[in-house]
Short mmCIF file of C-alpha atoms in Angstrom, two decimals:
data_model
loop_
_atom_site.label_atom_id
_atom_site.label_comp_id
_atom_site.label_asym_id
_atom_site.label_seq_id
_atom_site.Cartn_x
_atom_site.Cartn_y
_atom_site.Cartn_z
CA UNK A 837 15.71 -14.53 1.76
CA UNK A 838 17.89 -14.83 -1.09
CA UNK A 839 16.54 -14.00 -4.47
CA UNK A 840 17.63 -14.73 -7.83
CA UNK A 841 16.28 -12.20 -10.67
CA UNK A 842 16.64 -12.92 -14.15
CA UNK A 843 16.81 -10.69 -17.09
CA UNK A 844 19.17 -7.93 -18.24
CA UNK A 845 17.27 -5.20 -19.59
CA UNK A 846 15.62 -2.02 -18.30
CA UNK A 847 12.79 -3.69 -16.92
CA UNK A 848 15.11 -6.20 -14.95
CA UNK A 849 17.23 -2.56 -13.63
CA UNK A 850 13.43 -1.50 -12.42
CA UNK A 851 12.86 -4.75 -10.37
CA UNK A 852 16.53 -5.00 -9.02
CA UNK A 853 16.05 -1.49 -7.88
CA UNK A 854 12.78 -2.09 -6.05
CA UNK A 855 13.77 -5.70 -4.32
CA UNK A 856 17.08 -4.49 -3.36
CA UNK A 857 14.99 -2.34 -0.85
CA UNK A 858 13.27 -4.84 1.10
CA UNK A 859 14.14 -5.58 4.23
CA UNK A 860 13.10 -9.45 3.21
CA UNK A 861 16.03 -9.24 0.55
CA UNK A 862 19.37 -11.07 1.83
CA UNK A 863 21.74 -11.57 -1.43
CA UNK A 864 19.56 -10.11 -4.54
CA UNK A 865 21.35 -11.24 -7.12
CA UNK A 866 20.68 -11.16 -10.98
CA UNK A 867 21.41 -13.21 -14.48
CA UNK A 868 23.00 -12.49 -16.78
CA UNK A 869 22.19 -8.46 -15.28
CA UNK A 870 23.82 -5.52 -16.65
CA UNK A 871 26.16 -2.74 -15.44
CA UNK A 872 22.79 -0.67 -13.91
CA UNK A 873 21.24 -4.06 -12.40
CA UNK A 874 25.17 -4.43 -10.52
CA UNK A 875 24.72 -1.53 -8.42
CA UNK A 876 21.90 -3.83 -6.69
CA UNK A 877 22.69 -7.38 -7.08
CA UNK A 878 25.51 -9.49 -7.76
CA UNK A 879 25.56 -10.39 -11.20
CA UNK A 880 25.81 -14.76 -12.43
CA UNK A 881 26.89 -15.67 -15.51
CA UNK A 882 23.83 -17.87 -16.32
CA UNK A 883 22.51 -18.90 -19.53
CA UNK A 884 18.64 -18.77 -19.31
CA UNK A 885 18.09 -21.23 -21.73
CA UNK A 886 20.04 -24.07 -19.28
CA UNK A 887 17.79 -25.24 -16.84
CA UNK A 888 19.96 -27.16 -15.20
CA UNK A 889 22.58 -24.40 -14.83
CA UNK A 890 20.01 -22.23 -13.46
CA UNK A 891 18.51 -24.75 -11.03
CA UNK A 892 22.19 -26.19 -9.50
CA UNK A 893 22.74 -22.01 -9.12
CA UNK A 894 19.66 -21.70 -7.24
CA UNK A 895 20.51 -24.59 -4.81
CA UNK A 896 24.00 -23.78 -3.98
CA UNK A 897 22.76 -20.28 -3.20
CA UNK A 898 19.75 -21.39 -1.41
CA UNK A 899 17.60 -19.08 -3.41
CA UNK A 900 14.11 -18.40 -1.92
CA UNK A 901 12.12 -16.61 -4.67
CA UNK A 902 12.84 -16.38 -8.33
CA UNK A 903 11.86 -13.50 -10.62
CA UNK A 904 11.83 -14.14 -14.01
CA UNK A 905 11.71 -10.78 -15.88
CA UNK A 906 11.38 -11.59 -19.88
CA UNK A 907 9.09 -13.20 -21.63
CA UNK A 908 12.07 -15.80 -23.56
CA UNK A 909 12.46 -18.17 -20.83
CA UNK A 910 9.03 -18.00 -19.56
CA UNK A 911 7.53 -19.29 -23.50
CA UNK A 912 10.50 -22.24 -22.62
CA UNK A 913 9.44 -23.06 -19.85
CA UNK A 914 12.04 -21.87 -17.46
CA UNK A 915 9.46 -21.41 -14.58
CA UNK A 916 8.19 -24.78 -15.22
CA UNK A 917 11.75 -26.42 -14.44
CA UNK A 918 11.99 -24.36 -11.03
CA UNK A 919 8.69 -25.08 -9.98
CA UNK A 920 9.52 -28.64 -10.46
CA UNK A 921 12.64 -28.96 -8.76
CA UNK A 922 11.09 -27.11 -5.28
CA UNK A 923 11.60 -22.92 -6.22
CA UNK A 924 9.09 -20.69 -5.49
CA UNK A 925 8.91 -18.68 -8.99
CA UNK A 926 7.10 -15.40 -9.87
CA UNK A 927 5.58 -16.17 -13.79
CA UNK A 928 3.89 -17.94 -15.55
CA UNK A 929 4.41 -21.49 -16.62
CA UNK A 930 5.22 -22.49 -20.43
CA UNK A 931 1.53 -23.37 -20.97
CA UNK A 932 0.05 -20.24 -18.94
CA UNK A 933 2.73 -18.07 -20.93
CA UNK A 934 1.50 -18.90 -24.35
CA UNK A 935 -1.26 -15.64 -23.43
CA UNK A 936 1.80 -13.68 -24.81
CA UNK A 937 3.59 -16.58 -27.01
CA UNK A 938 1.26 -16.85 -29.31
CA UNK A 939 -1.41 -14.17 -30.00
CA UNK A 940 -3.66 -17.04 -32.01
CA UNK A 941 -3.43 -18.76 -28.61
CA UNK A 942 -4.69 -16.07 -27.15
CA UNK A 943 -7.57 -14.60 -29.65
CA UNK A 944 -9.10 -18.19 -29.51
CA UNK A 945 -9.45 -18.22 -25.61
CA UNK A 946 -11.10 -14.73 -25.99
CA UNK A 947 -13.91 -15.91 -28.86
CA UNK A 948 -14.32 -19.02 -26.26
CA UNK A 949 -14.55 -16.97 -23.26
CA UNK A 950 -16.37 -14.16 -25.26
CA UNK A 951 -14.05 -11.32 -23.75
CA UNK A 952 -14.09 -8.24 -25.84
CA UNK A 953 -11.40 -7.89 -28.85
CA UNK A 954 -10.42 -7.54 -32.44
CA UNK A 955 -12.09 -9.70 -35.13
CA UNK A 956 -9.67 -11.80 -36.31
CA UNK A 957 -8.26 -14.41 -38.39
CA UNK A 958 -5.34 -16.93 -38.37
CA UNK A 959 -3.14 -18.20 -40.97
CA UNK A 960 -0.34 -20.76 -41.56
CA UNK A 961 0.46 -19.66 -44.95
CA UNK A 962 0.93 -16.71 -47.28
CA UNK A 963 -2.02 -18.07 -49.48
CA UNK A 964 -4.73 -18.76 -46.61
CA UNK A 965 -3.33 -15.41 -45.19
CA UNK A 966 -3.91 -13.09 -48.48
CA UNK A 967 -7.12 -14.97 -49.69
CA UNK A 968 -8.42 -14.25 -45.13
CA UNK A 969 -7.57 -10.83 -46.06
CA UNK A 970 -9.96 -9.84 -47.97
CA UNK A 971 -12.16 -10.35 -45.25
CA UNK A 972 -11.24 -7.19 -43.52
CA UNK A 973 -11.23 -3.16 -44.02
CA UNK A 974 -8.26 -0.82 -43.63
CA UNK A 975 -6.36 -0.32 -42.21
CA UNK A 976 -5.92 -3.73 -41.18
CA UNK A 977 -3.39 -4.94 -38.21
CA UNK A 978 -0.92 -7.65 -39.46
CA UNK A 979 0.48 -9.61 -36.53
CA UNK A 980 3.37 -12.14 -36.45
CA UNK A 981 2.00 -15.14 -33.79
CA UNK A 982 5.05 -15.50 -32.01
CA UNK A 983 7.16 -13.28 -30.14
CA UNK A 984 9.11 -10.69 -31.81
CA UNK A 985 10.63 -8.16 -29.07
CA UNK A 986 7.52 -6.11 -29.63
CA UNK A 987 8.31 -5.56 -33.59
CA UNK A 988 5.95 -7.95 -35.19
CA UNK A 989 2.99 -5.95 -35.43
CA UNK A 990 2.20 -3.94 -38.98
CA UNK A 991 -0.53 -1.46 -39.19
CA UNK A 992 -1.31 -1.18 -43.27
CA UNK A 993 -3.51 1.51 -44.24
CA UNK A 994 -3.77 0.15 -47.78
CA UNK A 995 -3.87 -3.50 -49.22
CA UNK A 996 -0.61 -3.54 -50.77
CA UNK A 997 1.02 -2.51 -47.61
CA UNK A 998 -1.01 -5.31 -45.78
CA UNK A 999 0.04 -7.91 -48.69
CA UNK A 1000 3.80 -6.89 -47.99
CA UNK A 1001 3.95 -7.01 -44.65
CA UNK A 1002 2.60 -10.52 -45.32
CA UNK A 1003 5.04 -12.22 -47.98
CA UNK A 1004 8.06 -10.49 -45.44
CA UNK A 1005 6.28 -12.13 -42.42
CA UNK A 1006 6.18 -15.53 -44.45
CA UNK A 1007 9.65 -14.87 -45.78
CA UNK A 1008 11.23 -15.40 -42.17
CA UNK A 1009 10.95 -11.92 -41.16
CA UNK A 1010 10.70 -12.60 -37.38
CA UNK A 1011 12.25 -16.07 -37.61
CA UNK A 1012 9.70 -18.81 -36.55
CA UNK A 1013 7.57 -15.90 -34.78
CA UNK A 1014 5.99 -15.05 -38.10
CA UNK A 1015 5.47 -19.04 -39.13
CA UNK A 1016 1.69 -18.20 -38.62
CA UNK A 1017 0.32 -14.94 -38.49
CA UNK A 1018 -3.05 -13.11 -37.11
CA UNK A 1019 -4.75 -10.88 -39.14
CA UNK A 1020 -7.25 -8.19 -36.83
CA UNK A 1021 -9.86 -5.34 -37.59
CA UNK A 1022 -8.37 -1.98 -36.45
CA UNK A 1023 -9.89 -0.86 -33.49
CA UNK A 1024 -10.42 3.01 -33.20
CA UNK A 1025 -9.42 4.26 -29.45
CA UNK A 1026 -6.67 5.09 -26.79
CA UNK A 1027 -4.42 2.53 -25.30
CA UNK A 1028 -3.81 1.65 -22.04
CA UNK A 1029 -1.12 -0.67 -20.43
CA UNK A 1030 -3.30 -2.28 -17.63
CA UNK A 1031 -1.21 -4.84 -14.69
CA UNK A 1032 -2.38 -7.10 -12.77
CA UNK A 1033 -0.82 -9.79 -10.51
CA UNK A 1034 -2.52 -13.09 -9.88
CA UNK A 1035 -1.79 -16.38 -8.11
CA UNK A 1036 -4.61 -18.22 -10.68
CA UNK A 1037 -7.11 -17.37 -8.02
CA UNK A 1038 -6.88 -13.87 -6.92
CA UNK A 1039 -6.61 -10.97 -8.95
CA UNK A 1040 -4.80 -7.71 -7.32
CA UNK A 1041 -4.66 -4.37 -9.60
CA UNK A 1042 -0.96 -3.44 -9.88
CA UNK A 1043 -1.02 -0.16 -12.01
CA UNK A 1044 -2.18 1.75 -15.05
CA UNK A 1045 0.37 2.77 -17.67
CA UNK A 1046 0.57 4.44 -21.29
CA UNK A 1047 3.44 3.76 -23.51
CA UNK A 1048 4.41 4.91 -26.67
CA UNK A 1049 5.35 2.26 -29.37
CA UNK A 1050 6.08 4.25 -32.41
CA UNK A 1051 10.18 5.36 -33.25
CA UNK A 1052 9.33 8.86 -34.17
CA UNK A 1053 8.03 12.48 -32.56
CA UNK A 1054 4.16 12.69 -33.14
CA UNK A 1055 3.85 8.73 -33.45
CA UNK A 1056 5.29 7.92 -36.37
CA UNK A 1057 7.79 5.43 -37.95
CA UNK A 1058 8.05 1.78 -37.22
CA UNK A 1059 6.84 -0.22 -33.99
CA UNK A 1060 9.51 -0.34 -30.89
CA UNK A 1061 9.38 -1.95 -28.23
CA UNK A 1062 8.61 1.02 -26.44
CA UNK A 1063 10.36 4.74 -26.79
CA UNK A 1064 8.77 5.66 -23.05
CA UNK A 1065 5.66 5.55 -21.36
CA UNK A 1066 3.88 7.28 -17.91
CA UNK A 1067 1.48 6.25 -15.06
CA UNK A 1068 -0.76 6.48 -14.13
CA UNK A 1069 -2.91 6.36 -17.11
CA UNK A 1070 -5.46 9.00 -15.73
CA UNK A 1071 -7.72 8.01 -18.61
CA UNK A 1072 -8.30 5.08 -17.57
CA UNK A 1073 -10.57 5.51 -14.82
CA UNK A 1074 -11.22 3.48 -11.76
CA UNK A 1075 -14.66 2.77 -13.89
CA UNK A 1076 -12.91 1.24 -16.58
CA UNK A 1077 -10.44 -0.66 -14.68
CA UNK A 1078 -13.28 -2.20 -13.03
CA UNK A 1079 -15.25 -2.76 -16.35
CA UNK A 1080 -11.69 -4.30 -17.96
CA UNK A 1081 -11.01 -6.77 -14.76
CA UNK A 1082 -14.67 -7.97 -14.74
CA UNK A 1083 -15.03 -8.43 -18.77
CA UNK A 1084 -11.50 -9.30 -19.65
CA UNK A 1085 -8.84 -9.85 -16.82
CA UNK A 1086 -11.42 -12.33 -14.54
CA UNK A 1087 -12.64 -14.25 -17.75
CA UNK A 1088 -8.97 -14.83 -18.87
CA UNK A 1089 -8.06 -16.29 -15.16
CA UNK A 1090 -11.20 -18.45 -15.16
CA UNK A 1091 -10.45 -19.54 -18.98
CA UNK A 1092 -6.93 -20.57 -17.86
CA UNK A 1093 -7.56 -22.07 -14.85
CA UNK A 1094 -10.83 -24.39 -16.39
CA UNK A 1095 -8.02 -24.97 -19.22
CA UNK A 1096 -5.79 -26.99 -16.74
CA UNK A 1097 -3.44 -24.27 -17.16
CA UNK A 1098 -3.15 -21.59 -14.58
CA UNK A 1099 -1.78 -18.02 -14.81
CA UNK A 1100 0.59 -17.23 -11.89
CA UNK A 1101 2.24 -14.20 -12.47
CA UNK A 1102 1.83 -10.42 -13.87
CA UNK A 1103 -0.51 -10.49 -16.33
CA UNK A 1104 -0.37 -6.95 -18.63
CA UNK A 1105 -3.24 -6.32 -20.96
CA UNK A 1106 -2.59 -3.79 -23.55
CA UNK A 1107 -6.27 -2.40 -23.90
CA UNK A 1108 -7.87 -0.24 -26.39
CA UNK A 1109 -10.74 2.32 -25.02
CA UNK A 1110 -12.73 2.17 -27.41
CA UNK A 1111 -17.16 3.84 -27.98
CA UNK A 1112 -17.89 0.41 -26.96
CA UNK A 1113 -15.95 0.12 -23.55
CA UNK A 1114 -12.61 -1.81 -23.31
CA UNK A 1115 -11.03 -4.05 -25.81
CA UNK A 1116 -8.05 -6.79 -25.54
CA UNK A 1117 -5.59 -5.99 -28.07
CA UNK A 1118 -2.64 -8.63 -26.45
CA UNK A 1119 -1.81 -9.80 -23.24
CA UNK A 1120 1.96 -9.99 -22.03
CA UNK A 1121 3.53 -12.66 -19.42
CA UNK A 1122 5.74 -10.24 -17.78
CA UNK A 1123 6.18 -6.52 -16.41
CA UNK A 1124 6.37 -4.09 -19.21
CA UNK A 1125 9.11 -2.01 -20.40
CA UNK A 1126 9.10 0.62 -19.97
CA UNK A 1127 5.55 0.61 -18.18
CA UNK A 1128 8.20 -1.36 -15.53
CA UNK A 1129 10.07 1.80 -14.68
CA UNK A 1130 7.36 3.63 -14.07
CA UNK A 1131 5.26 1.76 -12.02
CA UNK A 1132 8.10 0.79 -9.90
CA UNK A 1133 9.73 4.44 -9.05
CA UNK A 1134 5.51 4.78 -8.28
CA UNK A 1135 5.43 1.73 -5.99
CA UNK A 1136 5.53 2.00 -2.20
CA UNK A 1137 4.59 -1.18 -1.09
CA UNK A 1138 7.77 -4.15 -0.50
CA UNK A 1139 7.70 -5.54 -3.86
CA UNK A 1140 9.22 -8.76 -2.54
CA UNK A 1141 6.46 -9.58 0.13
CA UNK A 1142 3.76 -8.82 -3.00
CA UNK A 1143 5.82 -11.37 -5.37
CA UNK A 1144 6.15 -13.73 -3.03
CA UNK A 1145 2.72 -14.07 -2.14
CA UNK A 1146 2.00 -14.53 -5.50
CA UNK A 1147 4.36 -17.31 -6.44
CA UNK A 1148 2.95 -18.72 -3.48
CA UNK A 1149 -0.64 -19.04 -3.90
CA UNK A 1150 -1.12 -16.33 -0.70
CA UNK A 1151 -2.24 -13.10 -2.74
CA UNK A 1152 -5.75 -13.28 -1.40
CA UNK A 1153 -4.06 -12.95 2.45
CA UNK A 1154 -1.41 -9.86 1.29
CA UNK A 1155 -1.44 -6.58 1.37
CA UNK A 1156 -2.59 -4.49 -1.70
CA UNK A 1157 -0.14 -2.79 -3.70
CA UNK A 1158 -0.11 0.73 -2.47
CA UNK A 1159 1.11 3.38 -5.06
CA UNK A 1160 2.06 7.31 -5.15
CA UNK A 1161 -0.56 9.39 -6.63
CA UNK A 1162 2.14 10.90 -8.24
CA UNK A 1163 3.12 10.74 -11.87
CA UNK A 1164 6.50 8.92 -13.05
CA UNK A 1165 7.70 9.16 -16.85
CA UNK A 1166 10.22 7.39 -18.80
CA UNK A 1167 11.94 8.77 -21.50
CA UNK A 1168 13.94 6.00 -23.25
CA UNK A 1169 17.27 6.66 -25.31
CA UNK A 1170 18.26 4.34 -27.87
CA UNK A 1171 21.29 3.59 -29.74
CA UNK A 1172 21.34 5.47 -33.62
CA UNK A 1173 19.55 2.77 -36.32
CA UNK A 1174 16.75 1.21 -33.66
CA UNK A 1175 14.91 -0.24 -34.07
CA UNK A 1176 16.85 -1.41 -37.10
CA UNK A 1177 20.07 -2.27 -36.56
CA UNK A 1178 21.28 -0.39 -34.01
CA UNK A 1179 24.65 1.01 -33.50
CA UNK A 1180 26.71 -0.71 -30.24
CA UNK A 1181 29.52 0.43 -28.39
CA UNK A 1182 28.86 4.03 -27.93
CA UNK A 1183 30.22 6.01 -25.16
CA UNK A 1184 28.19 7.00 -22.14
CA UNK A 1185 28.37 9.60 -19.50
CA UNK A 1186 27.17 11.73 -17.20
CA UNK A 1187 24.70 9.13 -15.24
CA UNK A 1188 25.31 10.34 -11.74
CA UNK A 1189 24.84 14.03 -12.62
CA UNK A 1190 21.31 13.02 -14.26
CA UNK A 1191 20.33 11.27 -10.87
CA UNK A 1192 21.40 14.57 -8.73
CA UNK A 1193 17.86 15.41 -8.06
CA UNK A 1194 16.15 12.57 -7.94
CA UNK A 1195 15.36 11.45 -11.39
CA UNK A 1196 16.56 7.34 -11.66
CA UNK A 1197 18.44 6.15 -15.08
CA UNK A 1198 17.82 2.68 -15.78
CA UNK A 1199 19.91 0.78 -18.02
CA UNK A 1200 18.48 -1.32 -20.68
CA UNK A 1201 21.44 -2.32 -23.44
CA UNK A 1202 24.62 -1.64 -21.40
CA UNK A 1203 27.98 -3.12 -21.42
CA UNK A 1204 31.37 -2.21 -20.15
CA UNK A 1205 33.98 -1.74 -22.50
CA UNK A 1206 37.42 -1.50 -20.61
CA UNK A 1207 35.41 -0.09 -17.46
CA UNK A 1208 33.85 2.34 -19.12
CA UNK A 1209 30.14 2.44 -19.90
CA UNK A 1210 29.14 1.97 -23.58
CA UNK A 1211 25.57 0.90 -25.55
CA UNK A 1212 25.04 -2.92 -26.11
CA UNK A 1213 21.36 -2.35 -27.37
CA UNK A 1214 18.28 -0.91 -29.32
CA UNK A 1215 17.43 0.87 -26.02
CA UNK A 1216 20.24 1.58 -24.01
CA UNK A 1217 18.38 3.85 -21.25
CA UNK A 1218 15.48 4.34 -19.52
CA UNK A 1219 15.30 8.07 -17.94
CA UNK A 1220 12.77 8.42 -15.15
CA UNK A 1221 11.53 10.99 -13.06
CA UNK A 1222 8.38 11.61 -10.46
CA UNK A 1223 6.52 14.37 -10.36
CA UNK A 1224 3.16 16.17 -8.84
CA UNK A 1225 1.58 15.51 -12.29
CA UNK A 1226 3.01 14.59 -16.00
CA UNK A 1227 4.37 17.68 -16.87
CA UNK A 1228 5.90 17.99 -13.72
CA UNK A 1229 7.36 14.54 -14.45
CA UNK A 1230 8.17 15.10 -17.88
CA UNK A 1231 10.05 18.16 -17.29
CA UNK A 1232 12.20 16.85 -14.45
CA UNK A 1233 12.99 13.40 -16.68
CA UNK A 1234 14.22 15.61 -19.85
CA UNK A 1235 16.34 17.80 -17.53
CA UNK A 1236 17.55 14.37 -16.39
CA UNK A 1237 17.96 13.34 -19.63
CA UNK A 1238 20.06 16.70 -21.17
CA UNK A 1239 22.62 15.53 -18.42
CA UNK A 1240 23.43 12.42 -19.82
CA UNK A 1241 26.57 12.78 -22.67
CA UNK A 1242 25.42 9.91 -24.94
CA UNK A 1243 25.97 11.43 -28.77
CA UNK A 1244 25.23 8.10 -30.08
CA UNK A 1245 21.87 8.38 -28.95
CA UNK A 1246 18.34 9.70 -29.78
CA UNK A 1247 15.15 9.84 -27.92
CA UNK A 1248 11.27 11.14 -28.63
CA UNK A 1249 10.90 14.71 -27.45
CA UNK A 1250 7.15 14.03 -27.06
CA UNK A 1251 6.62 11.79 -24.12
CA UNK A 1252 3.60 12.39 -22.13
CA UNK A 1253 2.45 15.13 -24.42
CA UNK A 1254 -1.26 13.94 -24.93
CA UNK A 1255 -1.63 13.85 -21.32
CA UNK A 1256 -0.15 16.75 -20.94
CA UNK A 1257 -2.36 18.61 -22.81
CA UNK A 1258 -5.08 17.35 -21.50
CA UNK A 1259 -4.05 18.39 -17.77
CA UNK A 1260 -3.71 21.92 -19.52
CA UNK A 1261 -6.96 21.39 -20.19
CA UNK A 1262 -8.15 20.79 -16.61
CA UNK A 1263 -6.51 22.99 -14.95
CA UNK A 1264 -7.97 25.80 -17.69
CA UNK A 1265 -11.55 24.86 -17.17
CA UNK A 1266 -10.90 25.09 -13.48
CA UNK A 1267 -10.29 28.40 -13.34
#
């Protein structure tokens, strides 16, 4: 079949990757795509915001499955539009995506369907917002409602960092994202990126990941949208992925579903292990990045037959999703000032010598500048690399990365280091 994927960042370079090696993949091709996502699929100048661009594409080129990758068009109701004029489409629908659109949305379903998270309260204003604040300790979590490309969250550890954090939200900070804003107790634990896909029925595990959020070496510095991540999280035990599907995953289907509204699609829970078992801190409509990259140099199953059973309404009938018990790791490189304001058009080399042995770069903010590969982005690359465990994964992506001739760009040293240290650990007691 011919597919159409949509999206241009590193998780869109993941999927491209993976679908381009089915045997059910025809034409792959992707929009708008980047220079990484070319080398699989043949790249349409599409604007995802016209629906009726992107549906007239999809019938001239007789497309049989459409991925949407990012979580924009799915909160517009992109999927919605397809679905309507015939498509088979993998996400959610506009009202199914509001689980990641608005994180109000989403803390009210869990107090109705009583599935384990934050306390919490929601405001429209700076004044109901400072006078609800007083209602919690510290630190306290400061949440814009809308999305925010994984920057709207503040973690204050006093009041007056809480109180700023609000008057900027209220100011416009994140545009219309931080309109309203949710206001949560701090929850005390280890987080987990936790996938699962679903047809609003059926519920198939897809993968365990850990990511790692904060700019900075030892987690510190501002929120990103992810500096690199590795699966499986080992942590997070087959106990507790049974405990998290049964208590929060399951509830959230059934919730939706009863709602009118059902959730057809990935569904990513970003969990928090905490004394008291598992706790929902968000939900996300779409693959993560980079939890993407790893899972899908992981994968072994055909990633085509698994997303087209989902889109439609056949996941009970497919295959599981079978995975190597190997480790993958991601190291991601962004461009100098992220996640401020990033520098753009920096020169880039030395990709093909970091894939020698095996390790796969994908690109995330990547342009061509007179044929020659440049940064377009806040992350410009995702290095990746398997291995027999984490270190053996984190050693082979960094020896990857020290390949790559990018001087515009910087990257955490850390990745993987907590679970590194705890396979130390292991393997020390076991001897």
């Amino acid at each position: 079949m011919n597919i159409l994927l949509l999206g241009s960042g590193g998780r869109e370079h993941a999927l491209a990757w993976k679908l381009a090696q089915s045997p059910r993949c025809d034409t792959l091709y992707a929009a708008p795509g980047n220079p990484g996502i070319a080398d699989h699929a043949t790249l349409a100048a599409l604007d995802l915001t016209d629906h009726g661009a992107v549906t007239a594409f999809c019938e001239v080129q007789r497309i049989g499955l459409i991925v949407i990758g990012p979580e924009a068009p799915l909160v517009d109701g992109l999927a919605d539009s397809l679905r309507a004029a015939g498509f088979a489409v993998f996400g959610p629908s506009r009202a199914a995506a509001q689980l990641e659109g608005s994180k109000g949305f989403t803390k009210d379903l869990c107090a109705r369907a009583e599935i384990p998270t934050a306390a919490y309260a929601r405001a429209g204003s700076l004044g109901a917002a400072q006078a609800a604040l007083g209602s919690f300790g510290l630190p306290v979590v400061i949440k814009a409602d809308g999305l925010a490309a994984g920057k709207g969250v503040v973690i204050a550890a006093t009041r007056a960092e809480a109180e700023a954090a609000l008057a900027e939200m209220f100011a416009g900070q994140f545009g219309t994202a931080s309109a309203e804003v949710v206001i949560e107790e701090f929850l005390e634990g280890e987080e987990v990126s936790f996938f699962a896909l679903t047809d609003g029925s059926t519920i198939v595990p897809f993968g365990s990941a850990q990511d790692h959020k904060r700019v900075g070496d030892g987690d510190t510095g501002p929120n990103t949208g992810g500096m690199g991540a590795y699966s499986p999280a080992r942590v997070f035990t087959p106990e507790l992925e049974g405990e998290a599907i049964a208590r929060i995953v399951a509830p959230t289907v059934r919730a939706m579903k009863d709602a009118g509204m059902p959730y057809s699609g990935v569904i990513y829970a970003g969990l928090i292990l905490t004394r008291e078992g598992p706790k929902l801190i968000e939900y996300n409509a779409r693959f993560g990045d980079p939890e993407c990259q790893v899972l899908m140099l992981r994968l072994e199953s055909d990633l085509v037959e698994l997303l087209d059973a989902c889109a439609g309404n056949r996941l009970a009938s497919a295959e599981p999703p079978r995975f190597s018990p190997d480790a993958a790791l991601t190291v991601v490189m962004a461009a100098a000032g992220y996640p401020g304001a990033p520098a753009s058009g920096m020169p880039i080399a030395g990709i093909a010598a970091a894939e020698a042995d095996g390790a796969k770069v994908f690109h995330a903010g990547t342009a061509l500048a007179q044929g020659a590969l440049v940064s377009s982005g806040g992350r410009v690359l995702g290095v990746t690399a398997r291995g027999g465990d984490v270190r053996a994964a984190q050693a082979a992506a960094y020896t990857a990365l020290g390949r790559i001739d990018a001087p515009g760009l910087f990257c955490r040293r850390d990745i993987g280091e907590r679970e590194v240290a705890r396979e130390t650990a292991r393997s020390a007691a076991a001897q």
